[in-house]
PDB file of C-alpha atoms in Angstrom:
ATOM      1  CA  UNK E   1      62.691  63.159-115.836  1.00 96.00           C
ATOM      2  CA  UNK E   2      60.427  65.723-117.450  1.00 97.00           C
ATOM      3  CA  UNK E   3      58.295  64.861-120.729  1.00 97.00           C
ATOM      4  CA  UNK E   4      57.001  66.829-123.144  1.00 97.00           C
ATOM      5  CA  UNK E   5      54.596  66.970-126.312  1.00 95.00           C
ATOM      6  CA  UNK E   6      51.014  68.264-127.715  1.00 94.00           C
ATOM      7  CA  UNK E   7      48.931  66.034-125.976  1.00 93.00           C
ATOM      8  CA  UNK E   8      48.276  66.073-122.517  1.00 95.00           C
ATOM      9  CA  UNK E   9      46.457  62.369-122.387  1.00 95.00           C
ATOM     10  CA  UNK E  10      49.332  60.721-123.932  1.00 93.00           C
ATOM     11  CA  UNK E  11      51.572  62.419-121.621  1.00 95.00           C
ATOM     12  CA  UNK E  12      49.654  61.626-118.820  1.00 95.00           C
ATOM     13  CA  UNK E  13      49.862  57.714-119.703  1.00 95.00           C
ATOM     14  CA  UNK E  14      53.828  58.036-120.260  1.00 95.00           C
ATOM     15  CA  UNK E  15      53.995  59.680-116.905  1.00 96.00           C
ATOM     16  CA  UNK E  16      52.160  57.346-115.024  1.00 96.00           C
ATOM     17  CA  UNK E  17      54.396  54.363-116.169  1.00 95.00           C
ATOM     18  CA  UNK E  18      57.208  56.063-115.310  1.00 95.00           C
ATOM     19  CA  UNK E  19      56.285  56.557-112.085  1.00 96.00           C
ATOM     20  CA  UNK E  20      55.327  53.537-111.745  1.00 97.00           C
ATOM     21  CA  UNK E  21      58.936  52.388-112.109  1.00 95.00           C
ATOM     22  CA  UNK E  22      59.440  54.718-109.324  1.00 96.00           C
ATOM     23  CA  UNK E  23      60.399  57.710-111.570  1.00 96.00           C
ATOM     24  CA  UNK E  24      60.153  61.285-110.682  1.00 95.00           C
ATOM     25  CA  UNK E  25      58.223  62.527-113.945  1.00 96.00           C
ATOM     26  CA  UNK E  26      57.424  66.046-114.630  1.00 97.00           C
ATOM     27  CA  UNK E  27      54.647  66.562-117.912  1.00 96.00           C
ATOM     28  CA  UNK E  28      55.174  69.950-120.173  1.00 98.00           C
ATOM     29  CA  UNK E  29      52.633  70.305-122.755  1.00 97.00           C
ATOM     30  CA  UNK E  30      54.564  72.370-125.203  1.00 97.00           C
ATOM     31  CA  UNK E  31      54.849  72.551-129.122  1.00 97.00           C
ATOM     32  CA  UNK E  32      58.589  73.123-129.639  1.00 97.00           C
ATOM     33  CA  UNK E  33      57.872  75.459-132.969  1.00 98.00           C
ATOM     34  CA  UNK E  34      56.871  77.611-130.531  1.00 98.00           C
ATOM     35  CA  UNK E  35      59.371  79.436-128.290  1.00 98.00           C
ATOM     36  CA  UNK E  36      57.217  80.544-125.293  1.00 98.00           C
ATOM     37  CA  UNK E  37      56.877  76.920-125.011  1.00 98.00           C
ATOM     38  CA  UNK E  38      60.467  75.731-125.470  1.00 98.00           C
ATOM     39  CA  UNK E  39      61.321  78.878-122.627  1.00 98.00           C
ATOM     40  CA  UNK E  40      58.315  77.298-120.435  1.00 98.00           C
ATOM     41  CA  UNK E  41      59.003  73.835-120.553  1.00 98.00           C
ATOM     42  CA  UNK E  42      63.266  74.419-119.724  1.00 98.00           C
ATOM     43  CA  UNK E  43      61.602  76.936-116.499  1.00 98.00           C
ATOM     44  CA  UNK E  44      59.159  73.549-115.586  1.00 98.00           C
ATOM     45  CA  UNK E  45      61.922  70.857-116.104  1.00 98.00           C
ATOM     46  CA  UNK E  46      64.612  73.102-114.171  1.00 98.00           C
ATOM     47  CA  UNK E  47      61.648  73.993-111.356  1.00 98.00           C
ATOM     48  CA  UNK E  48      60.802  70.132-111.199  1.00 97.00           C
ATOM     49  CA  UNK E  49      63.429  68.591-110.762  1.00 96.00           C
ATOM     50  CA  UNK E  50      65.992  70.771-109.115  1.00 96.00           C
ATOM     51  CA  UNK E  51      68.596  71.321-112.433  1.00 97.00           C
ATOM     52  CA  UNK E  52      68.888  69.805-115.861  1.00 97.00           C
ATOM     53  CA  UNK E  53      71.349  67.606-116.797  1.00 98.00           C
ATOM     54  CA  UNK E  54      70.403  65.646-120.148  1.00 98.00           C
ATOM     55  CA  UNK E  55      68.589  66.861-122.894  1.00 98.00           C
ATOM     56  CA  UNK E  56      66.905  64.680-125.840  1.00 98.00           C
ATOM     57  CA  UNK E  57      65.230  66.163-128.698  1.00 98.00           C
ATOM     58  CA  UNK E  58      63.066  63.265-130.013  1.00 97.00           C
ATOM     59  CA  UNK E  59      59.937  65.563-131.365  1.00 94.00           C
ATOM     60  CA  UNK E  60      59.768  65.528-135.583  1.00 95.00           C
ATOM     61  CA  UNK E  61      57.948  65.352-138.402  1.00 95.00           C
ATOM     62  CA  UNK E  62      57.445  63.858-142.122  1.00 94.00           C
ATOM     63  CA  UNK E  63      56.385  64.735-145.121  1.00 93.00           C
ATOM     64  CA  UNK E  64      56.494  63.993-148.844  1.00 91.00           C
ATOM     65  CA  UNK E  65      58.344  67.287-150.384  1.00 91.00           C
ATOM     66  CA  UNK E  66      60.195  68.047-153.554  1.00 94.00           C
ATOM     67  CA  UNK E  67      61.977  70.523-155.687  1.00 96.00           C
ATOM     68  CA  UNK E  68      59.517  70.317-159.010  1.00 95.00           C
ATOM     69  CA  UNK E  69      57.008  71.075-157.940  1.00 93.00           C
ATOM     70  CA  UNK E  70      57.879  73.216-154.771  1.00 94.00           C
ATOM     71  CA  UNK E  71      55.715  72.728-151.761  1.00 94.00           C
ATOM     72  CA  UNK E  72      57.260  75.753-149.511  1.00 96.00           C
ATOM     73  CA  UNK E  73      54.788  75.668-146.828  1.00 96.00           C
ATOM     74  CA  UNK E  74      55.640  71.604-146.161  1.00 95.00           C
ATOM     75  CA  UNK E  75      59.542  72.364-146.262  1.00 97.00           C
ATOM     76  CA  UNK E  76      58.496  75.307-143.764  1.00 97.00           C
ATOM     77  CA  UNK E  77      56.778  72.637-141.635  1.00 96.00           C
ATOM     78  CA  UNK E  78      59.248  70.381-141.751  1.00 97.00           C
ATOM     79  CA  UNK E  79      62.322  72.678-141.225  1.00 98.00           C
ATOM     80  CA  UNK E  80      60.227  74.502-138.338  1.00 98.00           C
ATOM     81  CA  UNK E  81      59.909  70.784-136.729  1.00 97.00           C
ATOM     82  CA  UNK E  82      62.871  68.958-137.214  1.00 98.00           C
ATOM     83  CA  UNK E  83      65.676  72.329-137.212  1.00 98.00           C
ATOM     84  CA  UNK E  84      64.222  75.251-135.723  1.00 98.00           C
ATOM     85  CA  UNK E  85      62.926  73.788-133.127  1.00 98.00           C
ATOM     86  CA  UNK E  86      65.960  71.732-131.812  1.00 98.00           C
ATOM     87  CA  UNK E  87      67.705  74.814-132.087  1.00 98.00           C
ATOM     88  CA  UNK E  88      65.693  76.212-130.041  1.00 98.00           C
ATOM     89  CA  UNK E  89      65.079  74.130-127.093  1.00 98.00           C
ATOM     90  CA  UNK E  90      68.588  73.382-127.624  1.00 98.00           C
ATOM     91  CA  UNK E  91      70.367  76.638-126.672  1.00 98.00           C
ATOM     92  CA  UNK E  92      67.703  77.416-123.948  1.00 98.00           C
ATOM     93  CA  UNK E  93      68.471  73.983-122.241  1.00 98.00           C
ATOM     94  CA  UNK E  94      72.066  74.747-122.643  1.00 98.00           C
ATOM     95  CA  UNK E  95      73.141  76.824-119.975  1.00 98.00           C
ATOM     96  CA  UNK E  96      71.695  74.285-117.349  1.00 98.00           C
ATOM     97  CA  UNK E  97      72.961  71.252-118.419  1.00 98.00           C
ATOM     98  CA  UNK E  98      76.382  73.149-118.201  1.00 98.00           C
ATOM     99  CA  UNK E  99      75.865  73.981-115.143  1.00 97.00           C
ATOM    100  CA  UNK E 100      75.144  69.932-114.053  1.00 94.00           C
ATOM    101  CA  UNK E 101      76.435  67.033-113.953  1.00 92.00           C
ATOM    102  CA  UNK E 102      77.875  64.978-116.790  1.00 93.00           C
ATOM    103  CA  UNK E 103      75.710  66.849-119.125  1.00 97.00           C
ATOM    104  CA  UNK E 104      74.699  65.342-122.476  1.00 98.00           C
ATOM    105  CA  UNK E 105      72.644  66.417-125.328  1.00 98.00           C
ATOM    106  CA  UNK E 106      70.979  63.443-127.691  1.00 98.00           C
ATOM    107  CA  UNK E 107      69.451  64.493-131.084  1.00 98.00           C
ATOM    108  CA  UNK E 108      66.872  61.957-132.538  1.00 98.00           C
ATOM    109  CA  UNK E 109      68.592  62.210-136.692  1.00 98.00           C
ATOM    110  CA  UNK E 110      67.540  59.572-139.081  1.00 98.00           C
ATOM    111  CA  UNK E 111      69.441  57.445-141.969  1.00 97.00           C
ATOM    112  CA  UNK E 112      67.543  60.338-144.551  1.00 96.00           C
ATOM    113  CA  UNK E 113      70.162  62.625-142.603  1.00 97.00           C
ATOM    114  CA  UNK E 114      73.027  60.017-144.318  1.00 97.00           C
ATOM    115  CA  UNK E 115      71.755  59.379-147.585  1.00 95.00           C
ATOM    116  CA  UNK E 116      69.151  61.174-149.835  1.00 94.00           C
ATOM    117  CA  UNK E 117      65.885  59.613-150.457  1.00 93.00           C
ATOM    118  CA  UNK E 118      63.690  61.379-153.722  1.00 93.00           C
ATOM    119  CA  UNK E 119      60.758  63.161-152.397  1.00 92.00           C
ATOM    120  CA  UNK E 120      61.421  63.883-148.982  1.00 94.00           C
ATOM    121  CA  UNK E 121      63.649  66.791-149.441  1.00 97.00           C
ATOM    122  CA  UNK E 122      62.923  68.951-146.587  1.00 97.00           C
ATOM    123  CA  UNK E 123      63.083  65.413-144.231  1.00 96.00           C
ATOM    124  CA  UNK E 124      66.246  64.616-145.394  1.00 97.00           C
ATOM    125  CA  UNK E 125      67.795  68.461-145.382  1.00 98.00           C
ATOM    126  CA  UNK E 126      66.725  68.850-142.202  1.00 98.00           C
ATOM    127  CA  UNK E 127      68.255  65.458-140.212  1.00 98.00           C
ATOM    128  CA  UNK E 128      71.416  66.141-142.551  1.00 98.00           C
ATOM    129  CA  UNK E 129      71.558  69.718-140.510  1.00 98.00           C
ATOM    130  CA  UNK E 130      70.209  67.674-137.194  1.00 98.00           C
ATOM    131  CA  UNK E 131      73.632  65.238-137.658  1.00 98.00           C
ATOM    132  CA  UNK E 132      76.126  68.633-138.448  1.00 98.00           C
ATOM    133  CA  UNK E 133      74.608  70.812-135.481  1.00 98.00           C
ATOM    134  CA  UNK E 134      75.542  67.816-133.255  1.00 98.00           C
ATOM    135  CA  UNK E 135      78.832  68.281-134.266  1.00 98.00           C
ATOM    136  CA  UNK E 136      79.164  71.452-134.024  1.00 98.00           C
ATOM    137  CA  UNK E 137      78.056  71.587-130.472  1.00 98.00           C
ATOM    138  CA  UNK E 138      79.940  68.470-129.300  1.00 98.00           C
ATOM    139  CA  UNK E 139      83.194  70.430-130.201  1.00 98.00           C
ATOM    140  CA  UNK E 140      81.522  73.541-129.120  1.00 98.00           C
ATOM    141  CA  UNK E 141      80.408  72.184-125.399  1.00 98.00           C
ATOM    142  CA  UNK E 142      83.278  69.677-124.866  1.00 98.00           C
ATOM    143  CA  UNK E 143      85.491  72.088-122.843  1.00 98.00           C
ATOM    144  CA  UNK E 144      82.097  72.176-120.087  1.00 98.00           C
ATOM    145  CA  UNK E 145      82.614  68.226-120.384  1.00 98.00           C
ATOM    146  CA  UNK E 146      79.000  67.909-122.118  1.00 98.00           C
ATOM    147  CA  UNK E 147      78.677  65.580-124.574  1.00 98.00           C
ATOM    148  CA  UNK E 148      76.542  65.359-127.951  1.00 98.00           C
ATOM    149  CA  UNK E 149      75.603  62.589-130.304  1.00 99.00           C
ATOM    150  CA  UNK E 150      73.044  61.922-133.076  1.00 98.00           C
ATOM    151  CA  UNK E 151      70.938  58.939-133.227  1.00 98.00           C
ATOM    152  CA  UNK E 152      70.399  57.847-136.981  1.00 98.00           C
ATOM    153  CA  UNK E 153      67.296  55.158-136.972  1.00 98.00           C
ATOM    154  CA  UNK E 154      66.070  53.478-140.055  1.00 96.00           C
ATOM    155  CA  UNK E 155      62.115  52.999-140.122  1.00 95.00           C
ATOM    156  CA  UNK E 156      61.112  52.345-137.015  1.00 95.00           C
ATOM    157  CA  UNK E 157      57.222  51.492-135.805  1.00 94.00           C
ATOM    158  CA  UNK E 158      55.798  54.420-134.537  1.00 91.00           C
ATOM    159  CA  UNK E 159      53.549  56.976-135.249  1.00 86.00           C
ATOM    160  CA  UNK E 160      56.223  59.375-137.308  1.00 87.00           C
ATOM    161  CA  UNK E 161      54.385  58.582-140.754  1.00 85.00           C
ATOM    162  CA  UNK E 162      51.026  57.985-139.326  1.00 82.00           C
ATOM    163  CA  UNK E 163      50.154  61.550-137.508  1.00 81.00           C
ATOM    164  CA  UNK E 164      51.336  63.115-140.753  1.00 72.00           C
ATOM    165  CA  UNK E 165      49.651  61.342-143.464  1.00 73.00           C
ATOM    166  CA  UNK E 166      53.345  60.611-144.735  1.00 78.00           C
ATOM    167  CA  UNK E 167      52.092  56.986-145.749  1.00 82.00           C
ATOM    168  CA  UNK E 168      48.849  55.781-147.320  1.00 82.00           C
ATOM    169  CA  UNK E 169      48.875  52.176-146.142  1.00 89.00           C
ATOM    170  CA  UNK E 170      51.405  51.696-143.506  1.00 88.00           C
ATOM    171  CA  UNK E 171      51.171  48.280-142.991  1.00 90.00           C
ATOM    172  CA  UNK E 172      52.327  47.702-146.562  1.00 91.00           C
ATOM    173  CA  UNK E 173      54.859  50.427-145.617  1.00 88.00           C
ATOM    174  CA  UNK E 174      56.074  48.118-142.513  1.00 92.00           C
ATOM    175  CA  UNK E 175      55.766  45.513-144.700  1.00 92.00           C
ATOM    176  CA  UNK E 176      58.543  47.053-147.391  1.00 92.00           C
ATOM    177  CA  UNK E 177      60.773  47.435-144.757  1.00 92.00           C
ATOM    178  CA  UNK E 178      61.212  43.642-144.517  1.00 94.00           C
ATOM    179  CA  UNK E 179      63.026  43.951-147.795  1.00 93.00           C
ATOM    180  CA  UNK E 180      64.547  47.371-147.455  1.00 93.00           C
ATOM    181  CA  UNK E 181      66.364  46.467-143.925  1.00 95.00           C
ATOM    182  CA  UNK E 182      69.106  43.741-144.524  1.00 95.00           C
ATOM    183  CA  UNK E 183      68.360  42.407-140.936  1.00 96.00           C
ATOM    184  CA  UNK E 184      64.459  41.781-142.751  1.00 96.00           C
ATOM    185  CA  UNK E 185      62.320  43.746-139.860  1.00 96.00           C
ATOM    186  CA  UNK E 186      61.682  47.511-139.236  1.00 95.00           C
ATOM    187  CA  UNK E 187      63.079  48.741-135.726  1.00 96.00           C
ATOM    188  CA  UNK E 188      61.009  48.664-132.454  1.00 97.00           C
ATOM    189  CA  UNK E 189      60.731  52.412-130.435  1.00 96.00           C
ATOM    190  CA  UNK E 190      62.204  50.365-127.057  1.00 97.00           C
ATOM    191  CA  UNK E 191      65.385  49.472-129.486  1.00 98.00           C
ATOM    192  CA  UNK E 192      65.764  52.964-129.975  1.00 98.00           C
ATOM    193  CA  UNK E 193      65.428  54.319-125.996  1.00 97.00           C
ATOM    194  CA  UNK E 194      68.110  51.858-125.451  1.00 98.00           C
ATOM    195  CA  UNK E 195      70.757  53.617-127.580  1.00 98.00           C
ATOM    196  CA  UNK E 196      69.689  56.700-125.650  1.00 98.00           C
ATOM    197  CA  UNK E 197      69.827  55.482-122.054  1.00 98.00           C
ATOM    198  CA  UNK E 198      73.332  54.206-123.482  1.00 98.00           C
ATOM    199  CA  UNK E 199      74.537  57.664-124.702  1.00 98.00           C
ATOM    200  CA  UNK E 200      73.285  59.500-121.828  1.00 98.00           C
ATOM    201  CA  UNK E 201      74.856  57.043-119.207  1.00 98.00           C
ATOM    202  CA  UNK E 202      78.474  57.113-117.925  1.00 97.00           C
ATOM    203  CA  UNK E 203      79.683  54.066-119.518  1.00 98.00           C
ATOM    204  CA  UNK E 204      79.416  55.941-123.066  1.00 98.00           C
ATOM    205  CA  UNK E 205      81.699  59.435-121.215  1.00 98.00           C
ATOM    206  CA  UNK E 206      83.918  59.072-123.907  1.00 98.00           C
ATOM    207  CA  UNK E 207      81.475  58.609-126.845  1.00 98.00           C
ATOM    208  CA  UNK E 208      80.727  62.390-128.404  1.00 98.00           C
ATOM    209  CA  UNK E 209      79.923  63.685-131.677  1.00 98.00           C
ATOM    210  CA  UNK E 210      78.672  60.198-132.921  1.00 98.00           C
ATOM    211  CA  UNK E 211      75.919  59.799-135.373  1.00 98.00           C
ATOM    212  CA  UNK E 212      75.462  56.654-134.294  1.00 98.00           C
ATOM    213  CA  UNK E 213      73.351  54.089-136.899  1.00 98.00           C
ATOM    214  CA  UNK E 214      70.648  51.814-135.641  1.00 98.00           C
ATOM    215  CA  UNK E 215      68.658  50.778-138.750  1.00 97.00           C
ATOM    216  CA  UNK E 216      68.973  47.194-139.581  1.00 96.00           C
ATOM    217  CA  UNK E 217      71.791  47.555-141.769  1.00 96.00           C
ATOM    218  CA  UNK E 218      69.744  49.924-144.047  1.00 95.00           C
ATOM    219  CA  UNK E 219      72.348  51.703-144.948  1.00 95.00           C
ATOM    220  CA  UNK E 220      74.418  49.243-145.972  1.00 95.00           C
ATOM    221  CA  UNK E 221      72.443  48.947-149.138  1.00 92.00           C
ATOM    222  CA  UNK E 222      72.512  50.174-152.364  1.00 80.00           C
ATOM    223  CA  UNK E 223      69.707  50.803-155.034  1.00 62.00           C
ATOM    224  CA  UNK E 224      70.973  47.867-157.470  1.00 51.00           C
TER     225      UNK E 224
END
């Protein structure tokens, strides 16, 4: 596989567990608002590991935006991040994972893609365009047999609202999530890679176009 982000160290320490596990791992420092880097790190992942064949776009970003008052530059950010940027990669990617085997495209969405959520407009707009564009290109690239689904997590522990400053205290974030998630416990990052290995493997072949839910039951609620 071939992994990518900003910072090398942390890619480093994913890599080396991965080959620990016996994994072929290829690390691409890129930032995907950039396209140099998105065209670099397809040429590395292609040049690595002989063809491409699955694609998952789990880089994002959060922030606390609104209409009144406007905070353009943080939509920018945001939409950049979370749109642009999948776009990008995306249609770069494309071409090779047509040409391989059992191709299939996974887009990292989230429940604010489902439902709004006041002040995180440009978080929300942009996983609501993350779930259509799957769409779109799971009817688009169906006829080359590649298929493409949305994953829609709740809050999950990570580092999402940490690295951006999304949250003041998140522990008492976490902590909220106890009440906000009907199954009373925010998700755990391995929960989410399993949904992924699932989509990606051959035992989900007929599973495309899905925005597929994994978020406690979150969205099962209601503000009453």
């Amino acid at each position: 596989m071939a992994i990518t982000g900003r910072r090398a160290a942390r890619l480093a320490e994913t890599a080396a567990t991965a080959r620990a596990h016996g994994v072929t791992a290829v690390e691409i420092v890129a930032e995907h608002t950039r396209p140099a880097d998105n065209a670099a790190a397809v040429e590395q992942a292609v040049a690595g590991l002989g063809g491409l064949d699955i694609l998952v776009n789990a880089a994002g970003v959060i922030g606390n935006d609104s209409i009144s008052p406007p905070r353009p530059d943080e939509w920018r950010r945001i939409l950049d991040s979370n749109l642009e940027a999948v776009y990008d990669l995306t249609h770069r990617a494309t071409p090779h994972i047509v040409a391989g085997v059992r191709g299939s495209i996974v887009n990292l969405s989230s429940v604010a893609g489902l439902r709004p959520y006041a002040n995180l407009l440009g978080y929300c707009v942009s996983k609501a365009a993350i779930n259509t564009l799957t769409q779109c290109l799971a009817l688009e690239l169906a006829p080359h047999g590649v298929r493409v689904n949305a994953i829609n997590p709740g809050v999950v522990v990570s580092e999402l609202h940490v690295t951006g400053n999304a949250v003041s205290d998140y522990a008492a974030f976490l902590e909220r999530a106890r009440s906000t998630h009907p199954l009373g416990r925010p998700g755990q990052p391995e929960e989410i890679a399993a949904l992924v290995a699932f989509l990606v493997s051959d035992e989900a072949g007929w599973i495309t176009g899905g925005l597929h839910v994994i978020d406690g039951g979150r969205t099962l609620t209601s503000l009453r």
